[in-house]
CSV table of C-alpha atoms in Angstrom, one decimal:
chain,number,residue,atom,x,y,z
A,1039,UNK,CA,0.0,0.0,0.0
A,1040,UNK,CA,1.4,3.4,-1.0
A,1041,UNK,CA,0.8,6.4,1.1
A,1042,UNK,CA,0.4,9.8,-0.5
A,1043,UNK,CA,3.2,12.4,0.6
A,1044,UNK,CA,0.3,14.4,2.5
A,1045,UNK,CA,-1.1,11.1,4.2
A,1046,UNK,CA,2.1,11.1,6.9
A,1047,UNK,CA,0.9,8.9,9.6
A,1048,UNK,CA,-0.3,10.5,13.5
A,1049,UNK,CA,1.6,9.9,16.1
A,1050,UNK,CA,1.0,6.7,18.3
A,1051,UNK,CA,-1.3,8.3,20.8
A,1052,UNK,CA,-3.3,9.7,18.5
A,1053,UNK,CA,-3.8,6.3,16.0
A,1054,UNK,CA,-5.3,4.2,19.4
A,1055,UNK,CA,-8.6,2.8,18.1
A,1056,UNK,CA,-11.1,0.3,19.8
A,1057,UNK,CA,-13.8,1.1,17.5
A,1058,UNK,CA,-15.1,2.2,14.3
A,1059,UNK,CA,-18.0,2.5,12.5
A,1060,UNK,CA,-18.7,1.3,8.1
A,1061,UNK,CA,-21.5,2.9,6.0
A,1062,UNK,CA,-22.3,2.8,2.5
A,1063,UNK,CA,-23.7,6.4,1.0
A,1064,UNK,CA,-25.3,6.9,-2.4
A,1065,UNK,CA,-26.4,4.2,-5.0
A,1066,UNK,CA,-25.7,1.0,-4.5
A,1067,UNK,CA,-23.5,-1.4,-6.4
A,1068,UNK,CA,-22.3,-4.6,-6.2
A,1069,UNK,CA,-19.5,-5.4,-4.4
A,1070,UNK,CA,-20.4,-3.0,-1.1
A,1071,UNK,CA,-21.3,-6.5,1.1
A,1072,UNK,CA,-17.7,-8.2,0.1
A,1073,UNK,CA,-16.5,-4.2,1.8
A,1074,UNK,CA,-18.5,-4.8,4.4
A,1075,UNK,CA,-17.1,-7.9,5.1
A,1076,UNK,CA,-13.7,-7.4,4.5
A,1077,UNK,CA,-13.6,-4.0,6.9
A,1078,UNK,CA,-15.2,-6.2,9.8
A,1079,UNK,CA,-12.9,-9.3,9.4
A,1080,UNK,CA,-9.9,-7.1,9.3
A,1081,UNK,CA,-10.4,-4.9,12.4
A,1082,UNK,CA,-11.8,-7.8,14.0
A,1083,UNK,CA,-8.2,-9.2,13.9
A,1084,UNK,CA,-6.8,-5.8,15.2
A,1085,UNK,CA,-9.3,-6.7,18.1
A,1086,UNK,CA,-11.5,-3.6,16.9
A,1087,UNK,CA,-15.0,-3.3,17.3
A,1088,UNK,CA,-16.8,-2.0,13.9
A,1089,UNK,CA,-20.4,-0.9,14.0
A,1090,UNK,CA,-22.2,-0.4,10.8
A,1091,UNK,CA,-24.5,2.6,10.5
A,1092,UNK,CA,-27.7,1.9,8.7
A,1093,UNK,CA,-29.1,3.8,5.1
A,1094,UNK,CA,-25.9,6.1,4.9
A,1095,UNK,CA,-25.6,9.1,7.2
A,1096,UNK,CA,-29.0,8.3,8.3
A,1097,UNK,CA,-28.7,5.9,10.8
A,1098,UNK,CA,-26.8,8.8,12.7
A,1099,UNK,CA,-29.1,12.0,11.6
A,1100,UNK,CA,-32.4,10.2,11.2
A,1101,UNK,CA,-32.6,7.3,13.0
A,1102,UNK,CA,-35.9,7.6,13.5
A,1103,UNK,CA,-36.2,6.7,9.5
A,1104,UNK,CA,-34.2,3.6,9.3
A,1105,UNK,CA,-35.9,0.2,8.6
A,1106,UNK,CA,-33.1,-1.5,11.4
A,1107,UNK,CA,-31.2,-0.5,14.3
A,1108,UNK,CA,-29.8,2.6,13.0
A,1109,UNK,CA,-25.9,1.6,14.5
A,1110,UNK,CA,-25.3,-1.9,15.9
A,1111,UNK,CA,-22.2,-3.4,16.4
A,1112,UNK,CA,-20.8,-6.3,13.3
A,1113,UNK,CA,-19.8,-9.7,14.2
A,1114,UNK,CA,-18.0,-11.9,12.4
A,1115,UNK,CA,-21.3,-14.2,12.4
A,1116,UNK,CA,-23.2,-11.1,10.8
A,1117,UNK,CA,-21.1,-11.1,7.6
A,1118,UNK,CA,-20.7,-14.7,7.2
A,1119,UNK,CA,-20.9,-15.8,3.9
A,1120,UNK,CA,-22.1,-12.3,2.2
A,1121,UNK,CA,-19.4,-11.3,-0.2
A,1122,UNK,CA,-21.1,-12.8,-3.1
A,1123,UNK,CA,-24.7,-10.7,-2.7
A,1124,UNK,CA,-25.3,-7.8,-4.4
A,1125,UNK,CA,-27.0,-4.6,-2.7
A,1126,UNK,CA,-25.4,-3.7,1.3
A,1127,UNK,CA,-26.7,-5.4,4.3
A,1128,UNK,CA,-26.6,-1.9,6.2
A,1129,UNK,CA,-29.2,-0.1,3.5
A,1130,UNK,CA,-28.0,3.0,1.6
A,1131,UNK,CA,-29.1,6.3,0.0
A,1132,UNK,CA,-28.7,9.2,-1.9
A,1133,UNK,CA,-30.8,11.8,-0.2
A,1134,UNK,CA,-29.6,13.6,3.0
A,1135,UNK,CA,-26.4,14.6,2.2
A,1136,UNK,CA,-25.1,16.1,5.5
A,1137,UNK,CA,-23.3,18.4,3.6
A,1138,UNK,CA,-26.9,19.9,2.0
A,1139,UNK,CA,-29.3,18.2,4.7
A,1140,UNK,CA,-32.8,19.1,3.8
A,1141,UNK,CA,-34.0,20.9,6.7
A,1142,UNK,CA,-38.0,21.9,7.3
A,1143,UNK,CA,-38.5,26.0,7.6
A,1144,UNK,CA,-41.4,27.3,9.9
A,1145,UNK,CA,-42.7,28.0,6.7
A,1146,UNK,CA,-43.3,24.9,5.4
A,1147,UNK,CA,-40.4,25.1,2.8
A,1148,UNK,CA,-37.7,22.8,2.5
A,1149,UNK,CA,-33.5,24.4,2.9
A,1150,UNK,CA,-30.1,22.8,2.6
A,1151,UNK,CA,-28.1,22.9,6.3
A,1152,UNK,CA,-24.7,21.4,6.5
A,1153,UNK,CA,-25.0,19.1,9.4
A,1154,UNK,CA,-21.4,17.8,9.4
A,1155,UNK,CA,-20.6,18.9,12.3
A,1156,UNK,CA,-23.6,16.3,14.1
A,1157,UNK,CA,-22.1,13.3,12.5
A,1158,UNK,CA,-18.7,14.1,14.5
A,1159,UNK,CA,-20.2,14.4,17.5
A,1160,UNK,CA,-22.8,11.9,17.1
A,1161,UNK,CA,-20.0,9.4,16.1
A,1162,UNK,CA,-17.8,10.8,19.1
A,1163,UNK,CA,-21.0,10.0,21.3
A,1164,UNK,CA,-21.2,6.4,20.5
A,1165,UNK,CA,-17.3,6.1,21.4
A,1166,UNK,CA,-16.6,5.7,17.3
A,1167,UNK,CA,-13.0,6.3,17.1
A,1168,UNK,CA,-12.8,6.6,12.9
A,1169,UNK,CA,-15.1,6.1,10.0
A,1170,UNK,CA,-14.8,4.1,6.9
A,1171,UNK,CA,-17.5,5.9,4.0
A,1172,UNK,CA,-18.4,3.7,1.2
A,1173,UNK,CA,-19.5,5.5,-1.4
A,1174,UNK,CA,-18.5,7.6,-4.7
A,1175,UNK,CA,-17.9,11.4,-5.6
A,1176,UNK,CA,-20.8,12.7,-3.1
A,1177,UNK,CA,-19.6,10.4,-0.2
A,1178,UNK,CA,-16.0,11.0,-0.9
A,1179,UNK,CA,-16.9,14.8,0.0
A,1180,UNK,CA,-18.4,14.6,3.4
A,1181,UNK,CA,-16.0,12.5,4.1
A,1182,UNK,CA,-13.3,14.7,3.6
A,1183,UNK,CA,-15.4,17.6,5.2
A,1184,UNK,CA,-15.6,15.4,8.2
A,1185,UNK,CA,-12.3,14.8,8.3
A,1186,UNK,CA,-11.7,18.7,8.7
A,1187,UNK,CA,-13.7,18.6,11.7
A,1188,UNK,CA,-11.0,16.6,13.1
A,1189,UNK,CA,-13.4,13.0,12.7
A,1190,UNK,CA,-10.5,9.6,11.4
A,1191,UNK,CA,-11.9,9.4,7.9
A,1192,UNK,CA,-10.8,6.8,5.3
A,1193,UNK,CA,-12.9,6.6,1.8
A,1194,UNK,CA,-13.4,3.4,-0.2
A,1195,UNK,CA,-14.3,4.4,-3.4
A,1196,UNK,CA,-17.7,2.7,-5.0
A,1197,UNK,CA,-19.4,3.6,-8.4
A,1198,UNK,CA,-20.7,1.3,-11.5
A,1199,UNK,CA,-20.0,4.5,-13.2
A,1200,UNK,CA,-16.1,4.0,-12.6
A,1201,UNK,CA,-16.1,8.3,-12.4
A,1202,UNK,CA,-14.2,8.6,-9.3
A,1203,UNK,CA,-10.3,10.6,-9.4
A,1204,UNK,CA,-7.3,8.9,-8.7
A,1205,UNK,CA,-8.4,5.1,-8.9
A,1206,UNK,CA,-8.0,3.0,-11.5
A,1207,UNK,CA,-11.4,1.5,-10.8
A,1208,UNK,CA,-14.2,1.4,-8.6
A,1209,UNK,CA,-15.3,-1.5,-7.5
A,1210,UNK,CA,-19.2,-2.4,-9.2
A,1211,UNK,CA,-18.0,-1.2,-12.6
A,1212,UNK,CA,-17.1,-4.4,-14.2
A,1213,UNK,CA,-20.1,-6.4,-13.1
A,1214,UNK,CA,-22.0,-3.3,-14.8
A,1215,UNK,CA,-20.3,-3.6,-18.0
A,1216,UNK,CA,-20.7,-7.3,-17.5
A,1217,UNK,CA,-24.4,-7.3,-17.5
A,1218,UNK,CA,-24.6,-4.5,-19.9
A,1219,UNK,CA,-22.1,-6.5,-22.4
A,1220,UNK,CA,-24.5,-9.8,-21.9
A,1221,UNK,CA,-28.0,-7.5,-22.9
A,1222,UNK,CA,-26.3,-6.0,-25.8
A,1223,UNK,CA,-25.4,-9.5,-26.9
A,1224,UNK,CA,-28.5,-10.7,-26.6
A,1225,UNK,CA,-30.3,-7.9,-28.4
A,1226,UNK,CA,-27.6,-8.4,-31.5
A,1227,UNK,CA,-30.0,-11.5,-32.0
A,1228,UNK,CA,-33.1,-9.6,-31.7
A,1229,UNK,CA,-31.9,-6.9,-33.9
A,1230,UNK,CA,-30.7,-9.1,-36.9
A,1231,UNK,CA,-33.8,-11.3,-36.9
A,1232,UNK,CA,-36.2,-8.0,-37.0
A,1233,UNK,CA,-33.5,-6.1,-39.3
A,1234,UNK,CA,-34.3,-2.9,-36.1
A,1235,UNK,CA,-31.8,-0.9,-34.9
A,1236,UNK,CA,-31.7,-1.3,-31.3
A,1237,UNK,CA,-30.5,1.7,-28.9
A,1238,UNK,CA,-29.5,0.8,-25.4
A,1239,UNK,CA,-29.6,3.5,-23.1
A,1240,UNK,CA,-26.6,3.2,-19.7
A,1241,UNK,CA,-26.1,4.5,-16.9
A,1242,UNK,CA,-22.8,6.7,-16.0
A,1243,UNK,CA,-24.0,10.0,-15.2
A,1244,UNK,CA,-21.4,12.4,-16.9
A,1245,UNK,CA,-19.0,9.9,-17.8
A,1246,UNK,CA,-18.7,7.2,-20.8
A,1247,UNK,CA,-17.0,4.8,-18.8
A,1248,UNK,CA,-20.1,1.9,-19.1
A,1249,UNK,CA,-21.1,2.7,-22.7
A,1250,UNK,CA,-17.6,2.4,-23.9
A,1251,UNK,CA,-16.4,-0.4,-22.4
A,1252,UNK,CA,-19.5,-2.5,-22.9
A,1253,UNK,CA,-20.3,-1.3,-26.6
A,1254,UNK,CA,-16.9,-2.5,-27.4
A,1255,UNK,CA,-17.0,-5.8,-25.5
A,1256,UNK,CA,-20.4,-6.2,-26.9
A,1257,UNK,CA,-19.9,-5.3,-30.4
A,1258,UNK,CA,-21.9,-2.2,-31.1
A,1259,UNK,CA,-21.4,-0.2,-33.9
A,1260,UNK,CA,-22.4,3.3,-32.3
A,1261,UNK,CA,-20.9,4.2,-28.8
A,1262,UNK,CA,-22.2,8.1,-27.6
A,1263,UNK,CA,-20.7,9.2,-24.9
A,1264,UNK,CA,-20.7,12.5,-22.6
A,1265,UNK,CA,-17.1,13.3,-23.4
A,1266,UNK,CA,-18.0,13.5,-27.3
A,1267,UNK,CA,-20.6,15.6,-28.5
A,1268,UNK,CA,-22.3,13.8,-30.6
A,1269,UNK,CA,-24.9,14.4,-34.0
A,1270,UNK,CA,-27.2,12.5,-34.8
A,1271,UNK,CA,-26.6,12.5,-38.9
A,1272,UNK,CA,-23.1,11.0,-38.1
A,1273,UNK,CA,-25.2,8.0,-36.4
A,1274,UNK,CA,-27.7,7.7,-39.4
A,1275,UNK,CA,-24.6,8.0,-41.5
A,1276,UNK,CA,-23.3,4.7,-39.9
A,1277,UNK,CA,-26.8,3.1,-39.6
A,1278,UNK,CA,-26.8,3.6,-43.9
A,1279,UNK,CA,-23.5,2.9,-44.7
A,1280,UNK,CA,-23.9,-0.6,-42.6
A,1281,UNK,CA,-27.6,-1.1,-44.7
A,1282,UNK,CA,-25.7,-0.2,-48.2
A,1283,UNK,CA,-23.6,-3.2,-47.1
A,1284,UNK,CA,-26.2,-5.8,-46.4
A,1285,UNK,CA,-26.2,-5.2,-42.9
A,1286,UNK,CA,-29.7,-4.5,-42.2
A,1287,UNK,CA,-29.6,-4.0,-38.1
A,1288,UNK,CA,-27.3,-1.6,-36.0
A,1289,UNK,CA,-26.8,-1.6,-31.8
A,1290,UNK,CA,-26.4,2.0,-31.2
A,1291,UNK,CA,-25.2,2.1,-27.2
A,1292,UNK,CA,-25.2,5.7,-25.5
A,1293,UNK,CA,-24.6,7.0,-22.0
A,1294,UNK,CA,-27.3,8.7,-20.0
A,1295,UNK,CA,-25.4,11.8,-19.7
A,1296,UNK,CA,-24.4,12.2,-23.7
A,1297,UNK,CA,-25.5,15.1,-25.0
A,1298,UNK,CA,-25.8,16.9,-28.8
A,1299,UNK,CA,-23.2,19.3,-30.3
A,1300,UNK,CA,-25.7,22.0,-30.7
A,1301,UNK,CA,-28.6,21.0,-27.1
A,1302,UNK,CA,-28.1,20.1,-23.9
A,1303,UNK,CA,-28.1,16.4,-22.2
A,1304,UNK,CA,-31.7,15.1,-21.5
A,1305,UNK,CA,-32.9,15.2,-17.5
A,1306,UNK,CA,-35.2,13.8,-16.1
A,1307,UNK,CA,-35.6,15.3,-12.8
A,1308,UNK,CA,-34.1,19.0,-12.0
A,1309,UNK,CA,-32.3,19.1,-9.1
A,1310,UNK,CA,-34.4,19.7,-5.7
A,1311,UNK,CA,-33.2,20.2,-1.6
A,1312,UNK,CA,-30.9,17.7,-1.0
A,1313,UNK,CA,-31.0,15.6,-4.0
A,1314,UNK,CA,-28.8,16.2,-7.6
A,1315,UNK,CA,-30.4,16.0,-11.0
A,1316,UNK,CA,-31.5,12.8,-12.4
A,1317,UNK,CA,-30.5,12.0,-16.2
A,1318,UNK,CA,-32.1,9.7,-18.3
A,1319,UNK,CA,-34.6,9.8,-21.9
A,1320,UNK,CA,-31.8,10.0,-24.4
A,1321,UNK,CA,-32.2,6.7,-25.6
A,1322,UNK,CA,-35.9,7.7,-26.5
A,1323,UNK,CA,-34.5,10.5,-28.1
A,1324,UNK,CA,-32.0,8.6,-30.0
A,1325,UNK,CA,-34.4,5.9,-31.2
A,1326,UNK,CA,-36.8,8.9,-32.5
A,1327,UNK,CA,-34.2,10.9,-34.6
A,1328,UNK,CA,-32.5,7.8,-36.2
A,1329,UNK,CA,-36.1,6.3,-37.4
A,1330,UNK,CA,-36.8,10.0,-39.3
A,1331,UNK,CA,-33.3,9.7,-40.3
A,1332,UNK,CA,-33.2,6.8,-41.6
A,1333,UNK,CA,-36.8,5.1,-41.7
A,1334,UNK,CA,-35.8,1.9,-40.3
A,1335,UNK,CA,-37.7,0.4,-37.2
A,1336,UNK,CA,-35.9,1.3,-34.1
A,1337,UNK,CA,-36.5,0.7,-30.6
A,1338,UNK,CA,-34.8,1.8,-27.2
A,1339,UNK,CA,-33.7,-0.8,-24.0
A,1340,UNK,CA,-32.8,1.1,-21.0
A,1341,UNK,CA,-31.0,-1.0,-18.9
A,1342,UNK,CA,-31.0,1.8,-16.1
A,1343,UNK,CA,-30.9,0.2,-12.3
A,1344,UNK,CA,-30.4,-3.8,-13.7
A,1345,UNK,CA,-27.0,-2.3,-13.6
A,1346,UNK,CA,-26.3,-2.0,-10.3
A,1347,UNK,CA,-28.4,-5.4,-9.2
A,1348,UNK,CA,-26.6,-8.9,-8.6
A,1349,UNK,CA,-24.1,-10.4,-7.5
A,1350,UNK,CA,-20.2,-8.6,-8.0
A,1351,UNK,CA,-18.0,-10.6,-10.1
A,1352,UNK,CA,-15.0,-11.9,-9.3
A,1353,UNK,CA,-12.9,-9.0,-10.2
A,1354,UNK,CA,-15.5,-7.1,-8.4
A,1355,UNK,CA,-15.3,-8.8,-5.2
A,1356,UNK,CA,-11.7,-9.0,-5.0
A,1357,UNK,CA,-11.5,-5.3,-4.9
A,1358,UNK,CA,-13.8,-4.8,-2.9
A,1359,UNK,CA,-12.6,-7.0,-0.2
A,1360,UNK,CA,-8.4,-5.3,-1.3
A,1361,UNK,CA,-10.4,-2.1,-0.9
A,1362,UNK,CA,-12.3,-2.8,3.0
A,1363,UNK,CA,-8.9,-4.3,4.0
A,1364,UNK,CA,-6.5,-1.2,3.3
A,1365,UNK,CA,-9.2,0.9,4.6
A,1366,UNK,CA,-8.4,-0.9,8.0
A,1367,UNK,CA,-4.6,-0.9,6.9
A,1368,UNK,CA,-4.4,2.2,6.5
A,1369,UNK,CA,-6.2,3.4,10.1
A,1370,UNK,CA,-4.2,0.6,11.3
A,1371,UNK,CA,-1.0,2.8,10.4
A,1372,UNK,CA,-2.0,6.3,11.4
A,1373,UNK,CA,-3.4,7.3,8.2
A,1374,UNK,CA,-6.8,9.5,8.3
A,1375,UNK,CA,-8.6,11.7,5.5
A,1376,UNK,CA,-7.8,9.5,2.7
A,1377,UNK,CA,-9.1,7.4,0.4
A,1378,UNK,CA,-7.9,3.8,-0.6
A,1379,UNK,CA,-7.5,3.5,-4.3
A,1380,UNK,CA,-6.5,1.0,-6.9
A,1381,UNK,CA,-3.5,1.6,-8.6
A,1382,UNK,CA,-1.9,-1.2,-11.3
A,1383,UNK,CA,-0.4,-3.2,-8.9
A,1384,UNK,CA,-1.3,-2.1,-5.5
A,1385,UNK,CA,-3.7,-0.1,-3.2
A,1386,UNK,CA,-2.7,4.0,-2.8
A,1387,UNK,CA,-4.2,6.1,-0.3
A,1388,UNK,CA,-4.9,9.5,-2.0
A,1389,UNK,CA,-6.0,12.8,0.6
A,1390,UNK,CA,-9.5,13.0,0.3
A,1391,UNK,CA,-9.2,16.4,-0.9
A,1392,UNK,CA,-7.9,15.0,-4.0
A,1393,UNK,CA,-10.9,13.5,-4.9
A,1394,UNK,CA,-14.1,15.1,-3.6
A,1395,UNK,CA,-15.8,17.4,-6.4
A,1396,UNK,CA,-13.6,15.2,-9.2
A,1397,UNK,CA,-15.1,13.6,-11.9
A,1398,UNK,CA,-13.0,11.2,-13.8
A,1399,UNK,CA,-14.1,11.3,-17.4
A,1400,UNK,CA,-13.1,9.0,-20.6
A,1401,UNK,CA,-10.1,10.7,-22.0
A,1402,UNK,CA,-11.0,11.3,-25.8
A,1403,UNK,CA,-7.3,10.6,-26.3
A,1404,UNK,CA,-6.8,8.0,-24.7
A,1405,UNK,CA,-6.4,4.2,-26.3
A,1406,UNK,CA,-10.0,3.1,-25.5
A,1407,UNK,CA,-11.4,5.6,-27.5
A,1408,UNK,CA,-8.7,5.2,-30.5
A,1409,UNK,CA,-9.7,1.1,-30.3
A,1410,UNK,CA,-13.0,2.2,-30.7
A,1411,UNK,CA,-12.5,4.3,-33.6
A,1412,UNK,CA,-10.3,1.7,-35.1
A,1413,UNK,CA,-13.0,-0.7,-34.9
A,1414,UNK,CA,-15.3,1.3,-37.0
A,1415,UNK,CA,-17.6,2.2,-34.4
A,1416,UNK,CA,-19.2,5.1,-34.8
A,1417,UNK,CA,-18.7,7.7,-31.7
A,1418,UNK,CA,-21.3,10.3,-32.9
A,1419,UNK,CA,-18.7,12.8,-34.1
């Protein structure tokens, strides 16, 4: 495990730690129970006691809300035999940021309070000496804003949408792309027996990183992505040229968050108190423009939360559980306010401050993108 020149480990007195407390923040993915299990097996052989806090920040702010006891102590019975389920045994969200906590006004009316501060002392109540978040870019923020309130903080980065700074990967991105590669190979059957042009419509948010890896694995012949405007003409270009050729189907694959050269990308939701904008109805979109384009029967899939269902694959798992270890690890050694990250052959701890507000995007330079090109795929452009 590398440690980041700003990570220097506390001194001795300061690095003493009977117990700590897990939680997973924002969407789920798989992988987040094989975390789970790997934070409690590994401070359990430090002769730490880890509690997991239920539904995110909520099973300290609004206990009141959780389906369970909102913070109970983990066993090594209680995460027997879990690595290999999908979802998180302590519940999760991604509403009630603490950072922007939606607070009722007198007035009926709904405002954003940072309530940071609470978690500290509510962790500092229940004799919680550091905190392991599981989560991705949002989580990886109020973590490092609690660590500037002087709370032990280490990150574990989680995301199907693989958007997270300073990792290689996140774990819950390649069983995403795994089930996303699987549908698009089924529809190629679908599509070639109807002679349709099927668009299927990913998750990712504002990054490519599902759409690209799965439309190559899968075979597609259009990839849009967030990173590359994209025009609709240069698709029905593609769509035609494949026709002229006797190739009467097409699987067009495109992000959620892509977006036109000359518009803006589709959402679904405006942002509200205490909850980000939801993206989503570019596939319709898509499937609409290339049937006037081109006239051939077209139909959209969106594959949307199937994504983040199931059980983690291998790879999957095995970060995960590399990921919940060096969380540990790295407490272990005096290291606070960072976040474990996967490097090519090892885990990194990277300051926290690094990472929150960070989106890592699909560089348009970068070899994935030139494979893809080289491939013929169309990438809208």
């Amino acid at each position: 495990m590398t440690a980041h020149p700003a990570t220097t480990p506390a001194t001795a007195a300061a690095c003493r730690i009977a117990r700590i407390g897990i939680l997973t923040g924002g969407g789920d993915a798989p992988g987040l129970n094989a975390v789970i299990r790997s934070v409690v097996l590994a401070a359990g052989r430090l002769g730490w006691e880890c509690h997991g806090i239920r539904d995110g920040f909520n099973g300290l702010l609004a206990p009141e809300t959780c389906a369970g006891e909102p913070v109970r102590r983990l066993s090594e019975e209680d995460v027997h035999a879990i690595g290999h389920l999908g979802g998180t045994i302590l519940g999760s969200t991604n509403r009630g940021s603490p950072l922007r906590y939606p607070t009722s006004q007198p007035d009926g009316s709904l405002r954003e309070t940072d309530r940071t501060q609470e978690v500290v002392q509510r962790c500092r109540e229940r004799g919680l000496d550091a905190l392991v978040v599981v989560g991705g870019d949002g989580s990886m923020g109020i973590a490092e804003a609690l660590h500037r309130k002087g709370l032990k903080v280490v990150g574990v980065p989680k995301t199907i949408d693989n958007d997270l700074a300073h990792t290689f990967s996140t774990f819950g991105f390649d069983s995403a792309v795994g089930f996303a590669t699987e549908c698009i190979d089924r529809l190629h059957t679908t599509a070639y027996s109807q002679h349709r042009v099927m668009v299927v419509e990913v998750m990712g948010r504002y990054a490519g990183w599902i759409a690209l890896h799965a439309g190559i694995a899968g075979g597609a012949h259009a990839i849009l992505v967030p990173e590359i405007p994209y025009r609709v003409e240069a698709v029905a270009d593609a769509v035609r040229r494949r026709a002229a050729a006797g190739h009467h189907h097409a699987v067009v694959v495109v992000a959620e968050g892509a977006a036109p050269a000359a518009g803006a990308r589709r959402v679904k939701s405006a942002a509200e108190v205490g909850r980000a904008e939801r993206l989503g109805g570019i596939g319709a979109e898509i499937e609409a423009a290339l049937a006037e384009a081109t006239g051939k029967e077209c139909r959209t899939v969106v594959l949307g939360h199937l994504l983040r269902g199931g059980s983690p694959s291998a790879f999957d798992r095995v970060c995960a559980s590399r990921f919940g270890a060096a969380a540990v690890r790295a407490l272990a050694g005096g290291h606070a306010g960072v976040m474990v990250a996967l490097g090519w052959n090892t885990i990194e701890l990277v300051p926290l401050s690094d990472v929150a507000g960070r989106t890592k995007q699909v560089p348009v330079d970068g070899d994935t993108v030139a494979t893809a090109r080289e491939l013929g795929i169309c990438l809208g452009d």
